[in-house]
PDB file of C-alpha atoms in Angstrom:
ATOM      1  CA  MET F 998       0.000   0.000   0.000  1.00 59.00           C
ATOM      2  CA  ASP F 999       1.445   3.359  -1.040  1.00 81.00           C
ATOM      3  CA  GLU F1000      -0.401   5.605   1.390  1.00 94.00           C
ATOM      4  CA  GLN F1001      -2.835   5.128   4.275  1.00 98.00           C
ATOM      5  CA  VAL F1002      -5.108   7.772   5.779  1.00 98.00           C
ATOM      6  CA  VAL F1003      -5.849   7.544   9.506  1.00 98.00           C
ATOM      7  CA  LEU F1004      -8.826   9.382  10.980  1.00 98.00           C
ATOM      8  CA  VAL F1005      -8.172  10.186  14.645  1.00 98.00           C
ATOM      9  CA  THR F1006     -10.969  11.095  17.037  1.00 96.00           C
ATOM     10  CA  MET F1007      -9.933  14.001  19.242  1.00 95.00           C
ATOM     11  CA  SER F1008     -12.482  13.623  22.059  1.00 89.00           C
ATOM     12  CA  VAL F1009     -15.017  11.198  23.457  1.00 84.00           C
ATOM     13  CA  ARG F1010     -17.760  12.866  21.414  1.00 86.00           C
ATOM     14  CA  GLU F1011     -16.301  11.391  18.239  1.00 90.00           C
ATOM     15  CA  VAL F1012     -15.759   8.011  19.874  1.00 86.00           C
ATOM     16  CA  ARG F1013     -19.493   7.957  20.548  1.00 83.00           C
ATOM     17  CA  ALA F1014     -20.168   8.568  16.850  1.00 88.00           C
ATOM     18  CA  GLY F1015     -18.593   5.234  15.983  1.00 89.00           C
ATOM     19  CA  ALA F1016     -21.038   4.205  13.266  1.00 92.00           C
ATOM     20  CA  GLU F1017     -20.772   7.502  11.416  1.00 94.00           C
ATOM     21  CA  LEU F1018     -17.000   7.487  11.721  1.00 95.00           C
ATOM     22  CA  ALA F1019     -16.770   3.928  10.430  1.00 95.00           C
ATOM     23  CA  ALA F1020     -18.953   4.802   7.442  1.00 95.00           C
ATOM     24  CA  LEU F1021     -16.783   7.786   6.556  1.00 96.00           C
ATOM     25  CA  ALA F1022     -13.587   5.761   7.004  1.00 97.00           C
ATOM     26  CA  ALA F1023     -14.942   3.114   4.644  1.00 96.00           C
ATOM     27  CA  GLU F1024     -15.843   5.774   2.077  1.00 96.00           C
ATOM     28  CA  VAL F1025     -12.361   7.328   2.030  1.00 96.00           C
ATOM     29  CA  GLY F1026     -10.394   4.114   2.613  1.00 97.00           C
ATOM     30  CA  ALA F1027      -9.084   5.206   6.006  1.00 98.00           C
ATOM     31  CA  SER F1028      -8.399   3.430   9.269  1.00 98.00           C
ATOM     32  CA  VAL F1029      -9.466   4.859  12.638  1.00 97.00           C
ATOM     33  CA  ALA F1030      -7.597   5.674  15.864  1.00 97.00           C
ATOM     34  CA  HIS F1031      -8.509   7.574  19.037  1.00 96.00           C
ATOM     35  CA  LEU F1032      -6.574  10.273  20.836  1.00 95.00           C
ATOM     36  CA  GLN F1033      -8.624   9.814  24.021  1.00 89.00           C
ATOM     37  CA  GLN F1034     -10.629   6.941  25.528  1.00 82.00           C
ATOM     38  CA  GLY F1035     -10.613   4.597  22.596  1.00 86.00           C
ATOM     39  CA  ASP F1036      -8.579   1.861  20.988  1.00 92.00           C
ATOM     40  CA  PRO F1037      -6.387   1.778  19.012  1.00 96.00           C
ATOM     41  CA  SER F1038      -4.410   4.846  19.980  1.00 97.00           C
ATOM     42  CA  PRO F1039      -2.638   6.789  17.210  1.00 97.00           C
ATOM     43  CA  ALA F1040       0.674   5.243  18.287  1.00 97.00           C
ATOM     44  CA  ARG F1041      -0.704   1.708  18.137  1.00 97.00           C
ATOM     45  CA  GLU F1042      -2.280   2.262  14.735  1.00 98.00           C
ATOM     46  CA  LEU F1043       0.876   3.858  13.331  1.00 98.00           C
ATOM     47  CA  THR F1044       2.911   0.943  14.656  1.00 97.00           C
ATOM     48  CA  ARG F1045       0.519  -1.508  13.008  1.00 97.00           C
ATOM     49  CA  LEU F1046       0.736   0.288   9.684  1.00 97.00           C
ATOM     50  CA  ALA F1047       4.520   0.538   9.809  1.00 97.00           C
ATOM     51  CA  GLY F1048       4.766  -3.158  10.625  1.00 96.00           C
ATOM     52  CA  SER F1049       2.581  -4.031   7.650  1.00 95.00           C
ATOM     53  CA  GLY F1050       4.882  -2.179   5.277  1.00 95.00           C
ATOM     54  CA  VAL F1051       2.992   1.087   4.760  1.00 96.00           C
ATOM     55  CA  ARG F1052       5.548   3.758   3.922  1.00 96.00           C
ATOM     56  CA  ARG F1053       3.369   6.875   3.791  1.00 98.00           C
ATOM     57  CA  VAL F1054       0.662   7.815   6.299  1.00 98.00           C
ATOM     58  CA  VAL F1055      -1.582  10.856   6.503  1.00 98.00           C
ATOM     59  CA  VAL F1056      -3.227  11.607   9.846  1.00 98.00           C
ATOM     60  CA  VAL F1057      -6.438  13.644   9.989  1.00 98.00           C
ATOM     61  CA  GLY F1058      -8.008  14.669  13.297  1.00 98.00           C
ATOM     62  CA  VAL F1059     -11.773  14.615  13.744  1.00 97.00           C
ATOM     63  CA  ALA F1060     -13.475  16.982  16.218  1.00 95.00           C
ATOM     64  CA  THR F1061     -17.227  17.529  16.022  1.00 91.00           C
ATOM     65  CA  GLY F1062     -17.589  19.489  19.274  1.00 86.00           C
ATOM     66  CA  PRO F1063     -16.073  22.539  20.975  1.00 81.00           C
ATOM     67  CA  LEU F1064     -14.023  20.789  23.669  1.00 81.00           C
ATOM     68  CA  ALA F1065     -11.504  18.720  21.712  1.00 87.00           C
ATOM     69  CA  PRO F1066      -7.807  19.656  21.790  1.00 90.00           C
ATOM     70  CA  GLY F1067      -6.428  21.402  18.743  1.00 91.00           C
ATOM     71  CA  ALA F1068      -4.715  19.905  15.729  1.00 94.00           C
ATOM     72  CA  SER F1069      -1.358  20.925  17.212  1.00 95.00           C
ATOM     73  CA  TRP F1070      -1.817  18.309  19.936  1.00 94.00           C
ATOM     74  CA  LEU F1071      -2.336  15.600  17.352  1.00 97.00           C
ATOM     75  CA  ARG F1072       0.873  16.666  15.617  1.00 97.00           C
ATOM     76  CA  ARG F1073       2.731  16.483  18.953  1.00 97.00           C
ATOM     77  CA  VAL F1074       1.515  12.944  19.605  1.00 97.00           C
ATOM     78  CA  VAL F1075       2.302  11.740  16.095  1.00 98.00           C
ATOM     79  CA  ALA F1076       5.719  13.409  16.109  1.00 98.00           C
ATOM     80  CA  HIS F1077       6.554  11.730  19.412  1.00 97.00           C
ATOM     81  CA  TRP F1078       5.785   8.327  17.873  1.00 98.00           C
ATOM     82  CA  TRP F1079       7.770   9.195  14.747  1.00 98.00           C
ATOM     83  CA  ARG F1080      10.864  10.161  16.744  1.00 97.00           C
ATOM     84  CA  GLU F1081      10.604   7.047  18.906  1.00 96.00           C
ATOM     85  CA  ARG F1082      10.199   4.796  15.862  1.00 97.00           C
ATOM     86  CA  GLY F1083      13.549   5.841  14.453  1.00 95.00           C
ATOM     87  CA  ASP F1084      15.025   5.139  11.049  1.00 94.00           C
ATOM     88  CA  ASP F1085      12.359   2.707   9.872  1.00 92.00           C
ATOM     89  CA  ALA F1086       9.502   5.142  10.487  1.00 96.00           C
ATOM     90  CA  PRO F1087       7.286   5.772   7.464  1.00 97.00           C
ATOM     91  CA  GLN F1088       6.764   9.245   6.096  1.00 98.00           C
ATOM     92  CA  VAL F1089       3.959  10.786   8.127  1.00 98.00           C
ATOM     93  CA  ARG F1090       1.960  13.891   7.314  1.00 98.00           C
ATOM     94  CA  VAL F1091      -0.580  15.521   9.637  1.00 98.00           C
ATOM     95  CA  ALA F1092      -3.483  17.714   8.573  1.00 98.00           C
ATOM     96  CA  GLY F1093      -3.266  21.226   9.947  1.00 97.00           C
ATOM     97  CA  ALA F1094      -7.000  21.520  10.545  1.00 97.00           C
ATOM     98  CA  LEU F1095      -9.600  19.187  12.031  1.00 97.00           C
ATOM     99  CA  LEU F1096     -12.555  17.581  10.292  1.00 97.00           C
ATOM    100  CA  ALA F1097     -15.649  18.981  11.977  1.00 95.00           C
ATOM    101  CA  ASP F1098     -18.458  17.012  10.293  1.00 94.00           C
ATOM    102  CA  LEU F1099     -18.792  13.276   9.704  1.00 94.00           C
ATOM    103  CA  ASP F1100     -21.843  13.405   7.442  1.00 90.00           C
ATOM    104  CA  PRO F1101     -21.022  11.996   3.989  1.00 86.00           C
ATOM    105  CA  ALA F1102     -24.110  13.696   2.581  1.00 84.00           C
ATOM    106  CA  ALA F1103     -22.649  17.047   3.646  1.00 89.00           C
ATOM    107  CA  GLY F1104     -19.411  16.396   1.795  1.00 95.00           C
ATOM    108  CA  ALA F1105     -17.275  14.959   4.607  1.00 96.00           C
ATOM    109  CA  GLY F1106     -15.422  12.714   2.170  1.00 96.00           C
ATOM    110  CA  GLU F1107     -14.440  15.666  -0.005  1.00 97.00           C
ATOM    111  CA  ARG F1108     -13.264  17.605   3.044  1.00 97.00           C
ATOM    112  CA  VAL F1109     -11.092  14.664   4.101  1.00 98.00           C
ATOM    113  CA  ALA F1110      -9.517  14.686   0.643  1.00 97.00           C
ATOM    114  CA  ARG F1111      -8.748  18.413   0.940  1.00 98.00           C
ATOM    115  CA  LEU F1112      -7.232  17.967   4.392  1.00 98.00           C
ATOM    116  CA  VAL F1113      -5.090  15.078   3.138  1.00 98.00           C
ATOM    117  CA  ALA F1114      -3.859  17.152   0.210  1.00 98.00           C
ATOM    118  CA  ALA F1115      -2.889  20.038   2.497  1.00 98.00           C
ATOM    119  CA  ALA F1116      -1.260  17.914   5.231  1.00 98.00           C
ATOM    120  CA  THR F1117       2.367  18.678   6.052  1.00 98.00           C
ATOM    121  CA  PRO F1118       5.179  16.256   6.980  1.00 98.00           C
ATOM    122  CA  VAL F1119       6.264  15.527  10.522  1.00 98.00           C
ATOM    123  CA  THR F1120       9.899  16.613  10.866  1.00 96.00           C
ATOM    124  CA  GLY F1121      10.834  15.629  14.425  1.00 94.00           C
ATOM    125  CA  ALA F1122      11.275  19.267  15.440  1.00 95.00           C
ATOM    126  CA  GLU F1123       7.753  19.454  16.849  1.00 96.00           C
ATOM    127  CA  ALA F1124       7.141  20.178  20.542  1.00 93.00           C
ATOM    128  CA  GLY F1125       7.344  17.159  22.814  1.00 94.00           C
ATOM    129  CA  LEU F1126       4.814  15.705  25.221  1.00 94.00           C
ATOM    130  CA  THR F1127       6.242  17.393  28.299  1.00 93.00           C
ATOM    131  CA  SER F1128       6.229  20.983  29.508  1.00 91.00           C
ATOM    132  CA  SER F1129       7.220  22.804  32.683  1.00 91.00           C
ATOM    133  CA  ALA F1130       3.572  23.847  32.952  1.00 86.00           C
ATOM    134  CA  TRP F1131       2.573  20.196  33.495  1.00 88.00           C
ATOM    135  CA  GLN F1132       5.176  19.303  36.110  1.00 93.00           C
ATOM    136  CA  GLU F1133       3.208  19.813  39.325  1.00 92.00           C
ATOM    137  CA  VAL F1134      -0.104  18.510  40.603  1.00 92.00           C
ATOM    138  CA  THR F1135      -2.606  21.348  40.287  1.00 91.00           C
ATOM    139  CA  ALA F1136      -3.752  23.177  43.422  1.00 93.00           C
ATOM    140  CA  HIS F1137      -7.400  22.448  42.688  1.00 96.00           C
ATOM    141  CA  ARG F1138     -10.029  22.738  45.420  1.00 97.00           C
ATOM    142  CA  HIS F1139     -12.178  19.961  43.983  1.00 98.00           C
ATOM    143  CA  GLN F1140     -11.793  17.018  41.666  1.00 98.00           C
ATOM    144  CA  VAL F1141     -14.956  16.007  39.823  1.00 98.00           C
ATOM    145  CA  LEU F1142     -15.069  12.366  38.751  1.00 98.00           C
ATOM    146  CA  VAL F1143     -17.534  11.633  35.945  1.00 97.00           C
ATOM    147  CA  CYS F1144     -18.175   7.940  35.459  1.00 96.00           C
ATOM    148  CA  ARG F1145     -17.655   6.729  31.894  1.00 91.00           C
ATOM    149  CA  GLY F1146     -18.383   3.089  32.607  1.00 91.00           C
ATOM    150  CA  PRO F1147     -20.706   1.228  30.215  1.00 91.00           C
ATOM    151  CA  ARG F1148     -23.979   1.970  32.028  1.00 95.00           C
ATOM    152  CA  CYS F1149     -23.215   5.611  32.741  1.00 94.00           C
ATOM    153  CA  THR F1150     -22.058   6.179  29.186  1.00 89.00           C
ATOM    154  CA  ALA F1151     -25.208   4.497  27.855  1.00 89.00           C
ATOM    155  CA  ARG F1152     -27.204   6.949  29.943  1.00 95.00           C
ATOM    156  CA  GLY F1153     -25.420  10.013  28.649  1.00 92.00           C
ATOM    157  CA  SER F1154     -22.402  10.628  30.872  1.00 93.00           C
ATOM    158  CA  ASP F1155     -20.459  11.829  27.831  1.00 89.00           C
ATOM    159  CA  ASP F1156     -22.920  14.728  27.641  1.00 91.00           C
ATOM    160  CA  THR F1157     -22.602  15.145  31.414  1.00 95.00           C
ATOM    161  CA  ALA F1158     -18.827  15.544  31.175  1.00 93.00           C
ATOM    162  CA  GLU F1159     -19.133  18.078  28.384  1.00 92.00           C
ATOM    163  CA  ALA F1160     -21.756  20.016  30.357  1.00 95.00           C
ATOM    164  CA  VAL F1161     -19.430  20.123  33.377  1.00 96.00           C
ATOM    165  CA  VAL F1162     -16.650  21.642  31.266  1.00 94.00           C
ATOM    166  CA  LEU F1163     -18.979  24.283  29.825  1.00 94.00           C
ATOM    167  CA  ALA F1164     -20.426  25.125  33.254  1.00 97.00           C
ATOM    168  CA  LEU F1165     -16.956  25.485  34.765  1.00 96.00           C
ATOM    169  CA  MET F1166     -15.948  27.765  31.910  1.00 95.00           C
ATOM    170  CA  ALA F1167     -19.085  29.866  32.442  1.00 96.00           C
ATOM    171  CA  HIS F1168     -18.039  30.401  36.074  1.00 97.00           C
ATOM    172  CA  GLY F1169     -14.436  31.138  35.131  1.00 96.00           C
ATOM    173  CA  LEU F1170     -13.115  27.988  36.813  1.00 96.00           C
ATOM    174  CA  GLY F1171     -10.018  26.277  35.433  1.00 92.00           C
ATOM    175  CA  ASP F1172      -7.964  23.207  36.330  1.00 90.00           C
ATOM    176  CA  ASP F1173      -6.453  25.039  39.315  1.00 91.00           C
ATOM    177  CA  ASP F1174      -9.984  25.383  40.728  1.00 96.00           C
ATOM    178  CA  VAL F1175     -11.756  22.187  39.650  1.00 97.00           C
ATOM    179  CA  LEU F1176     -10.041  19.233  38.021  1.00 96.00           C
ATOM    180  CA  LEU F1177     -12.433  17.205  35.873  1.00 96.00           C
ATOM    181  CA  THR F1178     -11.583  13.531  35.421  1.00 95.00           C
ATOM    182  CA  GLN F1179     -13.508  10.987  33.367  1.00 92.00           C
ATOM    183  CA  THR F1180     -13.171   7.537  34.895  1.00 94.00           C
ATOM    184  CA  GLY F1181     -14.044   3.900  34.458  1.00 92.00           C
ATOM    185  CA  CYS F1182     -16.939   2.432  36.434  1.00 95.00           C
ATOM    186  CA  LEU F1183     -17.446   4.205  39.759  1.00 96.00           C
ATOM    187  CA  LEU F1184     -20.469   2.257  41.020  1.00 94.00           C
ATOM    188  CA  PRO F1185     -23.362   2.295  41.946  1.00 95.00           C
ATOM    189  CA  CYS F1186     -24.513   1.750  38.373  1.00 96.00           C
ATOM    190  CA  ASN F1187     -28.279   1.849  39.061  1.00 97.00           C
ATOM    191  CA  HIS F1188     -27.947   5.591  39.636  1.00 98.00           C
ATOM    192  CA  ALA F1189     -26.213   6.340  36.334  1.00 97.00           C
ATOM    193  CA  PRO F1190     -24.824   8.770  35.391  1.00 98.00           C
ATOM    194  CA  VAL F1191     -22.803   8.879  38.616  1.00 98.00           C
ATOM    195  CA  VAL F1192     -20.595  11.836  39.557  1.00 98.00           C
ATOM    196  CA  ALA F1193     -18.348  12.128  42.615  1.00 98.00           C
ATOM    197  CA  VAL F1194     -16.805  15.287  44.047  1.00 98.00           C
ATOM    198  CA  GLN F1195     -13.586  14.970  46.022  1.00 98.00           C
ATOM    199  CA  PRO F1196     -12.227  15.630  48.608  1.00 97.00           C
ATOM    200  CA  ASP F1197     -15.773  16.328  49.829  1.00 97.00           C
ATOM    201  CA  ASP F1198     -16.713  12.642  49.427  1.00 97.00           C
ATOM    202  CA  VAL F1199     -20.006  13.635  47.815  1.00 98.00           C
ATOM    203  CA  TRP F1200     -21.598  11.261  45.305  1.00 98.00           C
ATOM    204  CA  TYR F1201     -24.383  12.326  42.959  1.00 98.00           C
ATOM    205  CA  ALA F1202     -27.004  10.220  41.196  1.00 98.00           C
ATOM    206  CA  ARG F1203     -28.528  10.626  37.735  1.00 98.00           C
ATOM    207  CA  VAL F1204     -26.438  13.620  36.797  1.00 98.00           C
ATOM    208  CA  GLY F1205     -27.675  14.429  33.321  1.00 96.00           C
ATOM    209  CA  ALA F1206     -26.432  17.443  31.421  1.00 95.00           C
ATOM    210  CA  GLY F1207     -29.469  19.404  32.608  1.00 96.00           C
ATOM    211  CA  SER F1208     -28.580  19.069  36.284  1.00 96.00           C
ATOM    212  CA  VAL F1209     -24.907  20.014  35.979  1.00 98.00           C
ATOM    213  CA  ASP F1210     -25.367  23.791  36.234  1.00 98.00           C
ATOM    214  CA  ARG F1211     -26.938  23.511  39.686  1.00 98.00           C
ATOM    215  CA  ILE F1212     -24.203  21.217  41.022  1.00 98.00           C
ATOM    216  CA  VAL F1213     -21.473  23.507  39.718  1.00 98.00           C
ATOM    217  CA  ALA F1214     -23.132  26.704  40.993  1.00 98.00           C
ATOM    218  CA  GLU F1215     -24.215  25.428  44.410  1.00 98.00           C
ATOM    219  CA  HIS F1216     -21.517  22.903  45.279  1.00 98.00           C
ATOM    220  CA  LEU F1217     -18.355  23.845  43.419  1.00 98.00           C
ATOM    221  CA  VAL F1218     -18.854  27.618  43.605  1.00 97.00           C
ATOM    222  CA  ASP F1219     -20.879  28.161  46.811  1.00 97.00           C
ATOM    223  CA  GLY F1220     -19.749  25.080  48.733  1.00 97.00           C
ATOM    224  CA  ARG F1221     -23.222  23.629  49.317  1.00 98.00           C
ATOM    225  CA  PRO F1222     -23.720  20.047  48.073  1.00 98.00           C
ATOM    226  CA  VAL F1223     -27.017  19.483  46.280  1.00 98.00           C
ATOM    227  CA  ALA F1224     -28.984  17.273  48.657  1.00 97.00           C
ATOM    228  CA  ALA F1225     -31.665  16.308  46.120  1.00 97.00           C
ATOM    229  CA  GLN F1226     -29.227  14.231  44.052  1.00 97.00           C
ATOM    230  CA  ARG F1227     -26.745  13.223  46.718  1.00 98.00           C
ATOM    231  CA  LEU F1228     -26.224   9.519  47.367  1.00 98.00           C
ATOM    232  CA  ALA F1229     -25.763   8.234  50.887  1.00 96.00           C
ATOM    233  CA  ARG F1230     -22.392   6.596  51.413  1.00 92.00           C
ATOM    234  CA  PRO F1231     -21.870   4.077  54.231  1.00 90.00           C
ATOM    235  CA  ALA F1232     -18.928   4.411  56.564  1.00 85.00           C
ATOM    236  CA  PRO F1233     -15.819   2.672  55.195  1.00 83.00           C
ATOM    237  CA  ARG F1234     -15.307  -0.832  56.519  1.00 81.00           C
ATOM    238  CA  GLY F1235     -13.367  -1.006  59.744  1.00 75.00           C
ATOM    239  CA  MET F1236     -14.399   2.503  60.760  1.00 65.00           C
ATOM    240  CA  ALA F1237     -17.045   3.339  63.329  1.00 58.00           C
TER     241      ALA F1237
END
């Protein structure tokens, strides 16, 4: 194979759109990888392609929502793999813009072709994966854990996580105030979507996107947990 296109989802929103992404990939003859919360990762897919003898790869990021990282992050990740691969690395180009629509009827296939044509080579001079800004644990007051286990995700916790980000932004809160973390199964699944706020040890039930604003405003800003959605938590074993 002379050249392989890889479509890379940039956030969990695109992972959720798996059927649409697969249809577009089939149309343009691309494979699929995931920057966050999906498999294969870009590094694993690039390794697979290199091992199968592909000598030219074009990577195109896909971001259909407002909260995905920029195309520069995809270039960083790909360049890191390329440097680590060494002399037998294939030629890799990365699109400088992200594909924002997966709908073939709206011309997504043609846009992929334009992004592929305009992609520029990875040189190895790109910024790395580390920075002095990411050296220390943040001084956040709260950490919000949004369950992304199978039941919570089926009940819309992807929308919950996105709503939390938007609500925090609306209140001017960044990572040094509230650190948002999407997790595997948190339990108890019957109350999905489940959200926990630490270090307050407060667990919330059925946190849909529509109930996020109240939790952010009352709990994370004013310091008053929302009793209506709070789950009782028994004392840890071995403690009175």
